CSV table of N, CA and C in Angstrom, one decimal:
chain,number,residue,atom,x,y,z
A,636,ALA,N,-167.4,-173.4,101.0
A,636,ALA,CA,-165.9,-173.9,100.8
A,636,ALA,C,-165.4,-173.9,99.3
A,637,CYS,N,-166.6,-174.3,98.7
A,637,CYS,CA,-166.2,-174.4,97.0
A,637,CYS,C,-166.0,-173.0,96.6
A,638,ASN,N,-166.7,-172.0,97.0
A,638,ASN,CA,-166.5,-170.7,96.3
A,638,ASN,C,-165.2,-170.1,97.2
A,639,GLU,N,-164.5,-170.5,98.2
A,639,GLU,CA,-163.2,-170.3,98.6
A,639,GLU,C,-162.4,-171.0,97.8
A,640,GLN,N,-162.4,-172.1,97.4
A,640,GLN,CA,-161.5,-172.6,96.5
A,640,GLN,C,-161.8,-172.1,95.1
A,641,LEU,N,-162.8,-172.1,94.6
A,641,LEU,CA,-162.7,-171.2,93.2
A,641,LEU,C,-162.1,-169.5,93.3
A,642,GLY,N,-162.3,-169.0,94.5
A,642,GLY,CA,-161.8,-167.8,94.6
A,642,GLY,C,-160.0,-167.8,94.6
A,643,GLU,N,-159.8,-169.0,95.4
A,643,GLU,CA,-158.2,-169.4,95.6
A,643,GLU,C,-157.8,-169.6,94.2
A,644,LYS,N,-158.4,-170.3,93.1
A,644,LYS,CA,-157.9,-170.5,92.1
A,644,LYS,C,-157.9,-169.6,90.9
A,645,LYS,N,-159.1,-168.6,91.3
A,645,LYS,CA,-159.0,-167.5,90.5
A,645,LYS,C,-158.0,-166.6,90.6
A,646,SER,N,-157.4,-166.8,91.9
A,646,SER,CA,-156.4,-165.8,92.6
A,646,SER,C,-155.1,-166.5,91.8
A,647,GLU,N,-154.9,-167.5,92.0
A,647,GLU,CA,-153.7,-168.3,91.5
A,647,GLU,C,-153.5,-168.2,89.7
A,648,ILE,N,-154.7,-168.2,89.2
A,648,ILE,CA,-154.8,-167.9,87.6
A,648,ILE,C,-154.5,-166.5,87.5
A,649,ASN,N,-155.1,-165.5,88.1
A,649,ASN,CA,-154.4,-164.1,88.0
A,649,ASN,C,-153.2,-164.2,88.2
A,650,ASN,N,-152.6,-164.5,89.2
A,650,ASN,CA,-151.2,-164.4,89.6
A,650,ASN,C,-150.4,-165.2,88.5
A,651,VAL,N,-150.6,-166.2,87.9
A,651,VAL,CA,-150.1,-167.1,86.9
A,651,VAL,C,-149.8,-166.1,85.8
A,652,GLU,N,-151.3,-165.5,85.4
A,652,GLU,CA,-151.3,-164.5,84.2
A,652,GLU,C,-150.7,-163.4,84.3
A,653,ALA,N,-150.5,-163.0,85.5
A,653,ALA,CA,-149.7,-161.7,85.8
A,653,ALA,C,-148.3,-162.0,85.5
A,654,GLU,N,-147.6,-163.1,86.1
A,654,GLU,CA,-146.2,-163.6,85.9
A,654,GLU,C,-146.2,-163.7,84.5
A,655,LEU,N,-147.1,-164.6,83.8
A,655,LEU,CA,-146.9,-164.6,82.3
A,655,LEU,C,-146.8,-163.3,81.5
A,656,GLU,N,-147.4,-162.7,81.9
A,656,GLU,CA,-147.4,-161.1,81.2
A,656,GLU,C,-145.9,-160.5,81.5
A,657,THR,N,-145.6,-160.9,82.8
A,657,THR,CA,-144.2,-160.2,83.0
A,657,THR,C,-143.3,-161.0,82.2
A,658,LEU,N,-143.1,-162.4,82.4
A,658,LEU,CA,-142.3,-163.1,81.5
A,658,LEU,C,-142.3,-162.9,79.9
A,659,GLU,N,-143.3,-162.7,79.5
A,659,GLU,CA,-143.4,-162.4,78.3
A,659,GLU,C,-142.9,-160.8,77.7
A,660,SER,N,-143.1,-160.0,78.6
A,660,SER,CA,-142.7,-158.7,78.5
A,660,SER,C,-140.9,-158.8,78.8
A,661,GLU,N,-140.6,-159.5,79.5
A,661,GLU,CA,-139.2,-160.0,79.8
A,661,GLU,C,-138.6,-160.6,78.6
A,662,CYS,N,-139.5,-161.4,77.9
A,662,CYS,CA,-139.0,-162.1,76.5
A,662,CYS,C,-138.8,-160.9,75.5
A,663,ASP,N,-139.9,-160.1,75.6
A,663,ASP,CA,-139.9,-158.8,74.5
A,663,ASP,C,-138.8,-158.3,74.4
A,664,GLU,N,-138.3,-158.0,75.7
A,664,GLU,CA,-137.1,-156.9,76.0
A,664,GLU,C,-135.9,-157.5,75.6
A,665,LEU,N,-135.8,-159.0,76.0
A,665,LEU,CA,-134.7,-159.9,75.8
A,665,LEU,C,-134.5,-159.9,74.1
A,666,ARG,N,-135.5,-160.1,73.6
A,666,ARG,CA,-135.5,-160.3,72.1
A,666,ARG,C,-135.1,-158.9,71.3
A,667,SER,N,-135.5,-157.9,71.9
A,667,SER,CA,-135.2,-156.6,71.3
A,667,SER,C,-133.7,-156.2,71.5
A,668,ARG,N,-133.4,-156.5,72.6
A,668,ARG,CA,-131.9,-156.6,73.0
A,668,ARG,C,-130.9,-157.5,72.0
A,669,ILE,N,-131.5,-158.6,71.9
A,669,ILE,CA,-130.7,-159.7,71.0
A,669,ILE,C,-130.7,-159.0,69.6
A,670,ASP,N,-131.7,-158.5,68.9
A,670,ASP,CA,-132.1,-157.7,67.7
A,670,ASP,C,-130.9,-156.4,67.8
A,671,ARG,N,-130.9,-155.6,68.7
A,671,ARG,CA,-130.1,-154.5,68.8
A,671,ARG,C,-128.6,-155.0,69.0
A,672,LYS,N,-128.4,-156.0,69.4
A,672,LYS,CA,-126.8,-156.7,69.8
A,672,LYS,C,-126.5,-157.2,68.3
A,673,GLU,N,-127.6,-157.5,67.6
A,673,GLU,CA,-127.1,-158.4,66.2
A,673,GLU,C,-126.9,-157.1,65.1
A,674,ARG,N,-127.8,-156.1,65.3
A,674,ARG,CA,-127.4,-154.9,64.7
A,674,ARG,C,-126.2,-154.1,65.0
A,675,ILE,N,-125.6,-154.1,66.2
A,675,ILE,CA,-124.7,-153.7,66.4
A,675,ILE,C,-123.5,-154.4,65.8
A,676,GLU,N,-123.6,-155.6,66.2
A,676,GLU,CA,-122.4,-156.4,65.5
A,676,GLU,C,-122.4,-156.1,64.0
A,677,THR,N,-123.5,-156.3,63.2
A,677,THR,CA,-123.4,-156.1,62.0
A,677,THR,C,-122.7,-154.5,61.5
A,678,GLU,N,-123.1,-153.8,62.4
A,678,GLU,CA,-122.6,-152.2,61.8
A,678,GLU,C,-121.1,-152.5,62.5
A,679,LEU,N,-120.6,-153.1,63.5
A,679,LEU,CA,-119.5,-153.1,64.0
A,679,LEU,C,-118.4,-153.9,62.8
A,680,GLU,N,-119.0,-155.0,62.2
A,680,GLU,CA,-118.2,-155.6,61.3
A,680,GLU,C,-117.9,-154.5,60.1
A,681,GLN,N,-119.0,-153.7,59.5
A,681,GLN,CA,-119.2,-152.7,58.7
A,681,GLN,C,-118.1,-151.7,58.7
A,682,VAL,N,-118.2,-151.2,59.9
A,682,VAL,CA,-116.9,-150.3,60.4
A,682,VAL,C,-115.4,-151.0,60.6
A,683,GLU,N,-115.3,-152.1,60.9
A,683,GLU,CA,-114.0,-152.8,60.8
A,683,GLU,C,-113.6,-152.9,59.4
A,684,ARG,N,-114.7,-153.0,58.2
A,684,ARG,CA,-114.2,-153.3,56.8
A,684,ARG,C,-113.4,-151.8,56.5
A,685,GLU,N,-114.6,-151.0,56.7
A,685,GLU,CA,-114.2,-149.7,56.5
A,685,GLU,C,-112.6,-149.2,56.9
A,686,LEU,N,-112.6,-149.5,58.1
A,686,LEU,CA,-111.1,-149.3,58.8
A,686,LEU,C,-110.3,-149.9,58.0
A,687,ASP,N,-110.2,-151.1,57.9
A,687,ASP,CA,-109.0,-152.0,57.1
A,687,ASP,C,-109.1,-151.3,56.0
A,688,ASP,N,-110.1,-150.7,55.0
A,688,ASP,CA,-109.7,-150.1,53.9
A,688,ASP,C,-109.1,-148.7,53.9
A,689,LEU,N,-109.4,-148.1,54.9
A,689,LEU,CA,-109.0,-146.7,55.2
A,689,LEU,C,-107.3,-147.2,55.6
A,690,LEU,N,-106.9,-148.0,56.6
A,690,LEU,CA,-105.6,-148.1,56.8
A,690,LEU,C,-105.0,-148.6,55.9
A,691,GLY,N,-105.5,-149.4,54.7
A,691,GLY,CA,-105.1,-149.7,53.5
A,691,GLY,C,-104.5,-148.6,52.7
A,692,ILE,N,-105.5,-147.5,52.7
A,692,ILE,CA,-105.3,-146.3,51.7
A,692,ILE,C,-103.9,-145.7,52.5
A,693,VAL,N,-104.1,-145.3,54.0
A,693,VAL,CA,-102.9,-144.8,54.6
A,693,VAL,C,-101.5,-145.7,54.4
A,694,SER,N,-101.7,-147.0,54.4
A,694,SER,CA,-100.3,-147.5,54.3
A,694,SER,C,-99.8,-147.4,52.8
A,695,GLU,N,-100.6,-147.1,51.9
A,695,GLU,CA,-100.3,-146.9,50.5
A,695,GLU,C,-99.7,-145.8,50.4
A,696,LYS,N,-100.5,-144.8,51.1
A,696,LYS,CA,-99.8,-143.4,50.8
A,696,LYS,C,-98.6,-143.1,51.4
A,697,GLU,N,-98.4,-143.9,52.8
A,697,GLU,CA,-96.9,-143.8,53.5
A,697,GLU,C,-96.0,-144.3,52.7
A,698,HIS,N,-96.4,-145.6,52.0
A,698,HIS,CA,-95.3,-145.9,51.0
A,698,HIS,C,-95.0,-145.3,50.1
A,699,ALA,N,-96.0,-144.8,49.3
A,699,ALA,CA,-95.6,-143.9,48.1
A,699,ALA,C,-95.0,-142.6,48.7
A,700,LEU,N,-95.2,-142.0,49.8
A,700,LEU,CA,-94.7,-140.7,50.3
A,700,LEU,C,-93.2,-141.3,50.7
A,701,THR,N,-92.9,-142.5,51.3
A,701,THR,CA,-91.8,-142.7,51.4
A,701,THR,C,-90.8,-142.7,50.2
A,702,GLU,N,-91.1,-143.1,49.1
A,702,GLU,CA,-90.6,-143.5,47.9
A,702,GLU,C,-90.1,-142.0,47.4
A,703,ARG,N,-91.2,-141.3,47.3
A,703,ARG,CA,-91.3,-139.9,47.1
A,703,ARG,C,-90.2,-139.2,47.5
A,704,PHE,N,-90.2,-139.3,49.1
A,704,PHE,CA,-89.5,-138.7,49.9
A,704,PHE,C,-87.9,-139.1,49.6
A,705,ASN,N,-87.6,-140.2,49.4
A,705,ASN,CA,-86.4,-141.0,49.1
A,705,ASN,C,-85.6,-140.7,47.9
A,706,ASP,N,-86.7,-140.3,46.8
A,706,ASP,CA,-86.1,-139.9,45.6
A,706,ASP,C,-85.8,-138.5,45.6
A,707,HIS,N,-86.5,-137.6,46.4
A,707,HIS,CA,-86.0,-136.2,46.5
A,707,HIS,C,-84.7,-136.2,47.4
A,708,MET,N,-84.8,-136.9,48.6
A,708,MET,CA,-83.8,-136.9,49.4
A,708,MET,C,-82.3,-137.2,48.8
A,709,GLU,N,-82.6,-138.3,47.8
A,709,GLU,CA,-81.0,-138.5,47.0
A,709,GLU,C,-80.6,-137.4,46.2
A,710,LEU,N,-81.8,-136.7,45.6
A,710,LEU,CA,-81.5,-135.6,44.8
A,710,LEU,C,-80.7,-134.5,45.8
A,711,VAL,N,-81.5,-134.3,46.8
A,711,VAL,CA,-81.0,-133.2,47.6
A,711,VAL,C,-79.5,-133.6,47.9
A,712,VAL,N,-79.3,-134.5,48.7
A,712,VAL,CA,-78.0,-135.0,49.1
A,712,VAL,C,-76.7,-135.0,47.8
A,713,ASP,N,-77.2,-135.4,46.5
A,713,ASP,CA,-76.3,-135.2,45.5
A,713,ASP,C,-76.0,-133.8,45.0
A,714,ARG,N,-77.1,-132.9,45.3
A,714,ARG,CA,-77.0,-131.3,44.8
A,714,ARG,C,-76.1,-130.7,46.1
A,715,LEU,N,-76.3,-131.1,47.2
A,715,LEU,CA,-75.6,-130.6,48.3
A,715,LEU,C,-74.0,-131.1,48.2
A,716,GLY,N,-73.7,-132.2,47.7
A,716,GLY,CA,-72.4,-132.7,48.0
A,716,GLY,C,-71.7,-133.0,49.0
A,717,PHE,N,-72.1,-133.5,50.0
A,717,PHE,CA,-71.2,-133.6,51.1
A,717,PHE,C,-70.5,-134.7,51.0
A,718,SER,N,-69.1,-134.8,51.4
A,718,SER,CA,-68.3,-136.0,50.9
A,718,SER,C,-68.4,-137.1,51.9
A,719,ASN,N,-68.8,-136.8,53.0
A,719,ASN,CA,-68.7,-137.8,54.1
A,719,ASN,C,-70.2,-138.4,54.5
A,720,VAL,N,-71.3,-137.7,53.7
A,720,VAL,CA,-72.7,-138.2,53.8
A,720,VAL,C,-72.8,-138.9,52.4
A,721,GLU,N,-73.0,-140.2,52.5
A,721,GLU,CA,-73.2,-141.1,51.3
A,721,GLU,C,-74.6,-141.0,50.7
A,722,ARG,N,-75.4,-141.4,51.9
A,722,ARG,CA,-77.0,-141.4,51.5
A,722,ARG,C,-77.7,-141.2,52.5
A,723,VAL,N,-79.0,-140.8,52.6
A,723,VAL,CA,-79.6,-140.5,53.7
A,723,VAL,C,-81.0,-141.0,53.1
A,724,TRP,N,-82.0,-141.9,53.8
A,724,TRP,CA,-82.9,-142.5,53.5
A,724,TRP,C,-84.0,-142.7,54.7
A,725,ILE,N,-85.3,-142.6,54.4
A,725,ILE,CA,-86.5,-143.0,55.5
A,725,ILE,C,-86.7,-144.5,55.0
A,726,GLU,N,-87.1,-145.3,55.9
A,726,GLU,CA,-87.9,-146.7,56.0
A,726,GLU,C,-89.3,-146.5,56.6
A,727,HIS,N,-90.3,-147.0,55.9
A,727,HIS,CA,-91.4,-147.3,56.5
A,727,HIS,C,-91.6,-148.5,57.1
A,728,ILE,N,-91.8,-148.5,58.3
A,728,ILE,CA,-92.0,-149.8,59.1
A,728,ILE,C,-93.4,-149.9,59.5
A,729,GLU,N,-94.0,-151.1,59.0
A,729,GLU,CA,-95.3,-151.3,59.6
A,729,GLU,C,-95.3,-152.0,60.9
A,730,SER,N,-96.2,-152.0,61.6
A,730,SER,CA,-96.3,-152.7,63.0
A,730,SER,C,-97.6,-153.3,63.4
A,731,THR,N,-98.0,-154.3,63.6
A,731,THR,CA,-99.5,-154.7,64.1
A,731,THR,C,-99.5,-154.8,65.7
A,732,ALA,N,-100.2,-154.4,66.2
A,732,ALA,CA,-100.4,-154.8,67.7
A,732,ALA,C,-101.8,-154.9,68.1
A,733,ARG,N,-102.0,-155.7,69.2
A,733,ARG,CA,-103.5,-155.9,69.5
A,733,ARG,C,-103.7,-155.1,70.4
A,734,ASN,N,-104.7,-154.2,70.4
A,734,ASN,CA,-105.3,-153.2,71.4
A,734,ASN,C,-106.7,-153.2,71.8
A,735,GLY,N,-106.7,-154.2,73.0
A,735,GLY,CA,-107.9,-154.3,73.6
A,735,GLY,C,-108.4,-155.5,72.7
A,736,THR,N,-109.6,-155.3,72.0
A,736,THR,CA,-110.0,-156.3,71.4
A,736,THR,C,-109.8,-156.3,69.6
A,737,SER,N,-109.3,-155.4,69.3
A,737,SER,CA,-109.2,-155.1,67.8
A,737,SER,C,-107.3,-154.9,67.4
A,738,LEU,N,-107.1,-155.1,65.9
A,738,LEU,CA,-105.9,-154.7,65.9
A,738,LEU,C,-105.5,-153.5,65.6
A,739,ASP,N,-104.3,-152.8,65.8
A,739,ASP,CA,-104.2,-151.5,65.5
A,739,ASP,C,-103.1,-151.6,64.5
A,740,LYS,N,-103.2,-151.4,63.3
A,740,LYS,CA,-102.2,-151.3,62.6
A,740,LYS,C,-101.4,-149.9,62.6
A,741,THR,N,-100.2,-149.8,62.6
A,741,THR,CA,-99.4,-148.5,62.9
A,741,THR,C,-98.3,-148.6,62.0
A,742,GLY,N,-97.7,-147.4,61.7
A,742,GLY,CA,-96.6,-147.6,60.9
A,742,GLY,C,-95.6,-146.3,61.6
A,743,ARG,N,-94.3,-146.5,61.3
A,743,ARG,CA,-93.3,-145.6,61.8
A,743,ARG,C,-92.3,-145.3,60.6
A,744,PHE,N,-91.8,-144.2,60.7
A,744,PHE,CA,-90.8,-144.0,59.8
A,744,PHE,C,-89.3,-144.2,60.4
A,745,GLU,N,-88.4,-144.9,60.0
A,745,GLU,CA,-86.9,-144.8,60.3
A,745,GLU,C,-86.1,-144.0,59.4
A,746,LEU,N,-85.1,-143.3,60.3
A,746,LEU,CA,-84.3,-142.5,59.4
A,746,LEU,C,-82.8,-143.6,59.3
A,747,HIS,N,-82.0,-143.7,58.1
A,747,HIS,CA,-81.1,-144.0,57.9
A,747,HIS,C,-79.8,-142.9,57.4
A,748,ILE,N,-78.7,-143.0,57.8
A,748,ILE,CA,-77.9,-142.3,57.4
A,748,ILE,C,-76.4,-143.2,57.0
A,749,VAL,N,-76.0,-143.2,55.8
A,749,VAL,CA,-74.9,-144.0,55.3
A,749,VAL,C,-73.7,-142.9,55.5
A,750,ARG,N,-72.6,-143.1,56.0
A,750,ARG,CA,-71.5,-142.1,55.8
A,750,ARG,C,-70.3,-142.6,55.2
A,751,LYS,N,-69.7,-142.2,54.6
A,751,LYS,CA,-68.4,-142.5,54.1
A,751,LYS,C,-67.0,-142.0,54.4
A,752,ARG,N,-66.2,-143.0,55.0
A,752,ARG,CA,-64.9,-142.7,55.6
A,752,ARG,C,-64.0,-142.3,54.1
A,753,GLU,N,-62.6,-141.8,54.6
A,753,GLU,CA,-61.7,-141.3,53.6
A,753,GLU,C,-61.2,-142.4,53.1
A,754,SER,N,-61.2,-143.5,53.5
A,754,SER,CA,-60.9,-144.9,52.6
A,754,SER,C,-61.9,-145.1,51.6
A,755,GLY,N,-63.1,-144.7,51.6
A,755,GLY,CA,-64.1,-145.0,51.0
A,755,GLY,C,-65.2,-145.8,51.3
A,756,ALA,N,-64.7,-146.7,52.2
A,756,ALA,CA,-65.8,-147.5,53.0
A,756,ALA,C,-67.1,-146.8,53.5
A,757,THR,N,-68.2,-147.5,53.6
A,757,THR,CA,-69.2,-146.9,53.8
A,757,THR,C,-69.9,-147.6,55.1
A,758,TYR,N,-70.6,-147.1,55.9
A,758,TYR,CA,-71.2,-147.5,57.0
A,758,TYR,C,-72.5,-146.6,57.6
A,759,GLU,N,-73.5,-147.4,58.2
A,759,GLU,CA,-74.6,-146.8,58.7
A,759,GLU,C,-74.4,-146.2,59.8
A,760,CYS,N,-74.7,-144.9,60.0
A,760,CYS,CA,-74.6,-144.4,61.2
A,760,CYS,C,-75.9,-143.8,61.9
A,761,LYS,N,-76.0,-144.0,63.3
A,761,LYS,CA,-77.3,-143.3,63.8
A,761,LYS,C,-77.0,-141.9,64.1
A,762,LEU,N,-78.3,-141.4,64.0
A,762,LEU,CA,-78.5,-140.0,64.4
A,762,LEU,C,-77.6,-139.2,65.4
A,763,GLN,N,-78.0,-139.8,66.3
A,763,GLN,CA,-77.3,-139.6,67.7
A,763,GLN,C,-75.9,-139.8,67.9
A,764,HIS,N,-75.2,-140.5,66.9
A,764,HIS,CA,-73.7,-140.4,66.6
A,764,HIS,C,-73.2,-139.3,66.0
A,765,LEU,N,-73.8,-138.4,65.2
A,765,LEU,CA,-73.6,-137.3,64.6
A,765,LEU,C,-73.0,-136.3,65.3
A,766,SER,N,-72.2,-135.3,64.9
A,766,SER,CA,-72.1,-134.2,65.5
A,766,SER,C,-73.0,-133.2,65.3
A,767,GLU,N,-73.2,-132.0,66.0
A,767,GLU,CA,-74.1,-131.3,66.1
A,767,GLU,C,-74.1,-130.4,64.9
A,768,SER,N,-72.9,-130.2,64.2
A,768,SER,CA,-73.4,-129.5,62.8
A,768,SER,C,-73.9,-130.7,61.7
A,769,GLU,N,-73.0,-131.8,61.9
A,769,GLU,CA,-74.0,-132.7,61.0
A,769,GLU,C,-75.5,-133.3,61.1
A,770,ARG,N,-75.9,-133.2,62.3
A,770,ARG,CA,-77.3,-133.1,62.7
A,770,ARG,C,-78.1,-132.1,62.3
A,771,THR,N,-77.2,-130.9,62.2
A,771,THR,CA,-78.2,-129.9,61.7
A,771,THR,C,-78.0,-129.8,60.2
A,772,VAL,N,-77.1,-130.4,59.5
A,772,VAL,CA,-77.1,-130.6,58.5
A,772,VAL,C,-78.0,-131.5,57.6
A,773,ILE,N,-78.2,-132.6,58.5
A,773,ILE,CA,-79.1,-133.8,58.1
A,773,ILE,C,-80.5,-133.3,58.4
A,774,GLY,N,-80.6,-132.6,59.5
A,774,GLY,CA,-82.1,-131.9,59.5
A,774,GLY,C,-82.4,-131.1,58.6
A,775,LEU,N,-81.6,-130.2,58.1
A,775,LEU,CA,-81.9,-129.1,56.9
A,775,LEU,C,-82.1,-129.9,55.8
A,776,ILE,N,-81.5,-131.0,55.5
A,776,ILE,CA,-81.9,-131.8,54.2
A,776,ILE,C,-83.1,-132.6,54.5
A,777,LEU,N,-83.3,-133.1,55.7
A,777,LEU,CA,-84.8,-133.7,55.8
A,777,LEU,C,-85.9,-132.3,55.5
A,778,ALA,N,-85.6,-131.2,56.2
A,778,ALA,CA,-86.8,-130.4,56.0
A,778,ALA,C,-86.7,-129.9,54.6
A,779,LEU,N,-85.7,-129.6,53.8
A,779,LEU,CA,-85.9,-129.4,52.3
A,779,LEU,C,-86.3,-130.6,51.6
A,780,THR,N,-86.0,-131.6,51.7
A,780,THR,CA,-86.6,-132.7,51.2
A,780,THR,C,-88.3,-132.7,51.5
A,781,GLY,N,-88.6,-132.8,52.6
A,781,GLY,CA,-90.2,-132.6,53.1
A,781,GLY,C,-90.6,-131.4,52.4
A,782,TYR,N,-90.1,-130.3,52.2
A,782,TYR,CA,-90.6,-128.9,51.6
A,782,TYR,C,-91.1,-129.3,50.2
A,783,LEU,N,-89.9,-130.2,49.4
A,783,LEU,CA,-90.2,-130.6,48.2
A,783,LEU,C,-91.2,-131.7,47.9
A,784,VAL,N,-91.2,-132.6,48.8
A,784,VAL,CA,-91.9,-133.6,48.6
A,784,VAL,C,-93.7,-133.4,48.9
A,785,HIS,N,-93.7,-132.4,50.0
A,785,HIS,CA,-95.2,-132.3,50.3
A,785,HIS,C,-95.7,-131.0,49.5
A,786,ASP,N,-95.0,-130.5,48.5
A,786,ASP,CA,-95.4,-129.4,47.7
A,786,ASP,C,-95.8,-128.2,48.5
A,787,VAL,N,-94.7,-127.8,49.8
A,787,VAL,CA,-95.2,-126.5,50.3
A,787,VAL,C,-95.0,-125.4,49.4
A,788,ALA,N,-94.1,-125.5,48.2
A,788,ALA,CA,-93.8,-124.3,47.6
A,788,ALA,C,-95.3,-123.7,46.9
A,789,ASP,N,-96.1,-124.4,46.6
A,789,ASP,CA,-97.4,-123.9,46.2
A,789,ASP,C,-98.2,-123.1,47.1
A,790,VAL,N,-97.8,-123.2,48.4
A,790,VAL,CA,-98.2,-122.3,49.8
A,790,VAL,C,-97.4,-121.3,49.8
A,791,CYS,N,-96.3,-121.6,50.0
A,791,CYS,CA,-95.3,-120.9,50.7
A,791,CYS,C,-94.2,-120.9,49.6
A,792,PRO,N,-93.8,-119.9,48.8
A,792,PRO,CA,-92.5,-120.4,47.8
A,792,PRO,C,-91.4,-119.8,48.4
A,793,VAL,N,-91.3,-119.4,49.3
A,793,VAL,CA,-90.0,-119.0,50.3
A,793,VAL,C,-89.7,-119.8,51.1
A,794,VAL,N,-88.4,-119.9,51.3
A,794,VAL,CA,-87.5,-120.7,52.4
A,794,VAL,C,-86.8,-120.0,53.1
A,795,VAL,N,-87.2,-119.5,54.6
A,795,VAL,CA,-86.0,-118.9,55.3
A,795,VAL,C,-85.3,-119.8,56.3
A,796,LEU,N,-83.9,-119.5,56.0
A,796,LEU,CA,-83.0,-120.7,56.8
A,796,LEU,C,-82.2,-119.5,57.7
A,797,ASP,N,-82.2,-120.4,59.2
A,797,ASP,CA,-81.1,-119.5,59.9
A,797,ASP,C,-80.2,-120.4,60.3
A,798,SER,N,-78.9,-120.0,60.6
A,798,SER,CA,-77.8,-120.8,61.0
A,798,SER,C,-77.2,-121.9,60.0
A,799,ILE,N,-77.1,-121.4,58.6
A,799,ILE,CA,-76.7,-122.4,57.7
A,799,ILE,C,-75.3,-122.1,57.5
A,800,GLU,N,-74.4,-121.4,58.3
A,800,GLU,CA,-73.0,-121.4,58.2
A,800,GLU,C,-72.5,-122.6,58.0
A,801,MET,N,-72.7,-123.8,58.2
A,801,MET,CA,-72.0,-124.9,58.0
A,801,MET,C,-72.3,-125.1,56.7
A,802,ILE,N,-73.0,-124.6,55.8
A,802,ILE,CA,-73.3,-125.2,54.3
A,802,ILE,C,-72.9,-123.8,53.6
A,803,ASP,N,-71.6,-124.0,52.8
A,803,ASP,CA,-70.9,-123.0,51.9
A,803,ASP,C,-72.1,-122.6,50.8
A,804,ALA,N,-71.6,-121.4,50.2
A,804,ALA,CA,-72.5,-120.8,49.3
A,804,ALA,C,-72.7,-121.7,47.9
A,805,GLU,N,-71.4,-122.5,47.6
A,805,GLU,CA,-71.9,-123.2,46.5
A,805,GLU,C,-72.9,-124.4,46.6
A,806,ARG,N,-72.8,-124.8,47.9
A,806,ARG,CA,-73.7,-125.9,47.9
A,806,ARG,C,-75.1,-125.2,48.1
A,807,VAL,N,-75.4,-124.2,48.8
A,807,VAL,CA,-76.7,-123.4,48.5
A,807,VAL,C,-77.3,-123.1,47.1
A,808,THR,N,-76.1,-122.8,46.5
A,808,THR,CA,-76.4,-122.2,44.8
A,808,THR,C,-76.6,-123.6,44.3
A,809,ALA,N,-76.0,-124.7,44.2
A,809,ALA,CA,-76.2,-125.9,43.8
A,809,ALA,C,-77.7,-126.5,44.2
A,810,PHE,N,-78.2,-126.2,45.4
A,810,PHE,CA,-79.3,-126.6,45.9
A,810,PHE,C,-80.5,-125.9,45.2
A,811,LEU,N,-80.5,-124.5,45.2
A,811,LEU,CA,-81.3,-123.7,44.8
A,811,LEU,C,-81.6,-123.7,43.2
A,812,SER,N,-80.4,-124.2,42.4
A,812,SER,CA,-80.5,-124.2,41.2
A,812,SER,C,-81.4,-125.3,40.4
């Protein structure tokens, strides 16, 4: 009977030791997963900081581009001398939205057109309210301004325009000079 009890106790000890090894193995695996999670969280924080830095750079460039574009736009509008178009400019609008678990900082550009009535009064006009020829002219002004702002002349020194009959020769000459 003693040998039986001794055998049972040894068997229990072996079972407990096996269970202990299994639990220690599980603990090691959990510690490893915790370490991996902490490394990933640290890496994520670093990537988020880099993303914020890059978004800041993009935002600065968008603002600089907007200013440069608007300066050139003013020059182009003045040179073309349309009496009913007082001013055309773009506005950079930043927006922040929550996308899942992170903030998504995006920007968009909004076009503004100020027209002048015969009375001299000015008002802002939406693009969709312009006539087809006026939209074509505004589109041309935007394209020419973009050509100047982005230094496209360095790559393509020639601009080919089609359907510019609504712009008279004097305005085209004024722009090209």
